[in-house]
Short mmCIF file of C-alpha atoms in Angstrom, two decimals:
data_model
loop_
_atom_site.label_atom_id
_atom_site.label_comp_id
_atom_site.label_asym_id
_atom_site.label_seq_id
_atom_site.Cartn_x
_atom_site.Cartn_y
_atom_site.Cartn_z
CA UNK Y 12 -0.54 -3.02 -0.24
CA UNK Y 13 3.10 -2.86 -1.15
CA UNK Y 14 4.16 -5.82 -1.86
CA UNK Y 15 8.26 -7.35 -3.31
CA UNK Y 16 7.91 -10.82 -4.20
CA UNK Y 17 11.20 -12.58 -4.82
CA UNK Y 18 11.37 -16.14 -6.91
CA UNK Y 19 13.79 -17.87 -9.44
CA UNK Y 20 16.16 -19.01 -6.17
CA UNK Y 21 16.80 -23.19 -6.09
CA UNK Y 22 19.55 -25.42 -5.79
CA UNK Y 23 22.45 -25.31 -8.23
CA UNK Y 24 25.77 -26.76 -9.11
CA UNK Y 25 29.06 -24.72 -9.05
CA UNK Y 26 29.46 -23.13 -12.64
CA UNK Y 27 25.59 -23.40 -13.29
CA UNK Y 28 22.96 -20.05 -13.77
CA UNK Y 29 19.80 -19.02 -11.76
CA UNK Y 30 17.75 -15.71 -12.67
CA UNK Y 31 15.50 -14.37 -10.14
CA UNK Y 32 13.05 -12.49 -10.02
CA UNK Y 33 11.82 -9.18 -8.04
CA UNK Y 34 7.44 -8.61 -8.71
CA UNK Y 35 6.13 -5.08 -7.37
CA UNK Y 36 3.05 -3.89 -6.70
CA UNK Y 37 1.46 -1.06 -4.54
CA UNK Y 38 3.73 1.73 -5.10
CA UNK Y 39 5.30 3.41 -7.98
CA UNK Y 40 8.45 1.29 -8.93
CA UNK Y 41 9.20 3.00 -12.06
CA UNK Y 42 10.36 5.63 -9.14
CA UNK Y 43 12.51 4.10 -7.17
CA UNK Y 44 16.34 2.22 -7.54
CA UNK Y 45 16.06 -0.73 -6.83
CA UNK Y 46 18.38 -3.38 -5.24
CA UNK Y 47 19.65 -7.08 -4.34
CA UNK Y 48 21.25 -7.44 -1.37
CA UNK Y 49 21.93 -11.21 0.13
CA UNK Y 50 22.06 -13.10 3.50
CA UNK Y 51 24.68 -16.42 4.18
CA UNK Y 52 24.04 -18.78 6.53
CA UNK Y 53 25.28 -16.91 9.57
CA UNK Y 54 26.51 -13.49 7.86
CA UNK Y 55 25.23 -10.30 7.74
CA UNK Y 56 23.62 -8.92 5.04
CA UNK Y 57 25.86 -8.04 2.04
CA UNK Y 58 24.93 -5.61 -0.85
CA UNK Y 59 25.17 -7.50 -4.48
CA UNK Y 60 23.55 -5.03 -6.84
CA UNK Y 61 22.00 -1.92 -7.59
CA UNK Y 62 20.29 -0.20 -10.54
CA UNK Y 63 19.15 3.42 -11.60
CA UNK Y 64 15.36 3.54 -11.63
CA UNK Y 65 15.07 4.02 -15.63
CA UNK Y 66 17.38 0.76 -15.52
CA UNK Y 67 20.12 2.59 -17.88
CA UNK Y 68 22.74 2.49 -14.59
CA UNK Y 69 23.98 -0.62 -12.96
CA UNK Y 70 26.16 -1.18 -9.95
CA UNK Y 71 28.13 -4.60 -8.97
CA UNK Y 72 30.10 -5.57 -5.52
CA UNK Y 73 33.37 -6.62 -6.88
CA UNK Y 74 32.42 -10.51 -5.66
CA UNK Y 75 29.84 -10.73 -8.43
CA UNK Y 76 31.14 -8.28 -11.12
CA UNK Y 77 31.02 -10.00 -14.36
CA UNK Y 78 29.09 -12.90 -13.43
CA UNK Y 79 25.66 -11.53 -12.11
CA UNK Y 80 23.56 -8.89 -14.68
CA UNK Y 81 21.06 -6.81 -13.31
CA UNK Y 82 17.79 -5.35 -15.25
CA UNK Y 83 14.37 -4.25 -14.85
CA UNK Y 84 11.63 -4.10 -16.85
CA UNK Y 85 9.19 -0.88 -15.71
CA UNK Y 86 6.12 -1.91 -18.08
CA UNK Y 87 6.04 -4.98 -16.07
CA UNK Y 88 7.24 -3.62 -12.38
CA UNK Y 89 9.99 -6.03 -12.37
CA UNK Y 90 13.63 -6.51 -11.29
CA UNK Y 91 16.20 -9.61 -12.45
CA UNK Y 92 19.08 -10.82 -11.57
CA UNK Y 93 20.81 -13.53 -14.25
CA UNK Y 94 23.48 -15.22 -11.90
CA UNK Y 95 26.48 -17.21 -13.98
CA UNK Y 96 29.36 -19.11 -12.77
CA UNK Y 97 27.67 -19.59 -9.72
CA UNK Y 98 30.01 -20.47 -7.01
CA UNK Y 99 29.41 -21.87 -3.31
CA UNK Y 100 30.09 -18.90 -1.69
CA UNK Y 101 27.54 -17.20 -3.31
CA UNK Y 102 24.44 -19.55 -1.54
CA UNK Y 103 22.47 -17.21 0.26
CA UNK Y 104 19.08 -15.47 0.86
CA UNK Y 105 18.51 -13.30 -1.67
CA UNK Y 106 16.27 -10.11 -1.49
CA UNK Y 107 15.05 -7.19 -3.25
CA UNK Y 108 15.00 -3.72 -1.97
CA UNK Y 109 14.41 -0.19 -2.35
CA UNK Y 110 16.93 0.37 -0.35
CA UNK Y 111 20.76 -0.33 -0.15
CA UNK Y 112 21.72 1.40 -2.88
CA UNK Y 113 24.91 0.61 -3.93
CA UNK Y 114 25.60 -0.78 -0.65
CA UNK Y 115 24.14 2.62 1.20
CA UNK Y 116 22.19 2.51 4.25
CA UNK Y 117 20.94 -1.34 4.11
CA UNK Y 118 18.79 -1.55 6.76
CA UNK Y 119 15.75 -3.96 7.42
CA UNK Y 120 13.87 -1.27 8.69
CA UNK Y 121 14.24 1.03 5.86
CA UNK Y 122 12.76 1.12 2.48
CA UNK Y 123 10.40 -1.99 1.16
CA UNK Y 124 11.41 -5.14 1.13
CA UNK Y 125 10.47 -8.94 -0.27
CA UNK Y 126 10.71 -12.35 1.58
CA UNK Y 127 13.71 -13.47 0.00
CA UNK Y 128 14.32 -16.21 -2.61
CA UNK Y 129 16.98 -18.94 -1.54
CA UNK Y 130 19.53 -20.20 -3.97
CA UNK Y 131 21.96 -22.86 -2.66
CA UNK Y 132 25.34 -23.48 -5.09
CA UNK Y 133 26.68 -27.06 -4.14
CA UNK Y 134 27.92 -30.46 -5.83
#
């Protein structure tokens, strides 16, 4: 079964750091790029990062640019995201994808996706 299993999210203060954490199994991940994409409280879904499928290619929106790093780590089928300088406007469901690729074709419906890991920035 293919399975995306998000976790690292929790509740932080503005300025602080969170780094989730993207688990595959079922499928070849080593294959495929591999994205975060995020969910506020009423928005739609907005594309955060993407990166190559060897991991030596990264893409940022220009909201977290210099403040979120992606990575992966293919011996261990798993995606990261360090998040610093967290800011309010940042809380949000965050997912991992195969799909949205630097901000391409982000549908639900496409591609595999996890449950989402929620990280909340307030003081």
């Amino acid at each position: 079964e293919v399975q995306l299993v998000e976790s690292g999210g929790g509740l932080v203060q503005p300025g602080g750091s969170l780094r989730l954490s993207c688990a595959a199994s079922g499928f070849t991940f080593s294959n495929h790029v591999m994205t975060w994409v995020r969910q506020a409280p009423g928005k739609g879904l907005e594309w955060v990062s993407s990166i190559s499928s060897g991991g030596s290619r990264t893409y940022y929106s220009d909201s977290v640019k210099g403040r979120f790093t992606i990575h992966r780590d293919n011996a261990k089928n798993t995606m990261y995201l360090q998040m610093n300088n967290l800011k309010s406007e940042d809380t949000a469901l965050y997912y991992c994808t195969t799909a949205c690729f630097v901000g391409s074709s982000c549908q639900r419906a496409e591609g595999y996706w996890g449950q989402g890991t929620q990280v909340t920035v307030s003081s």
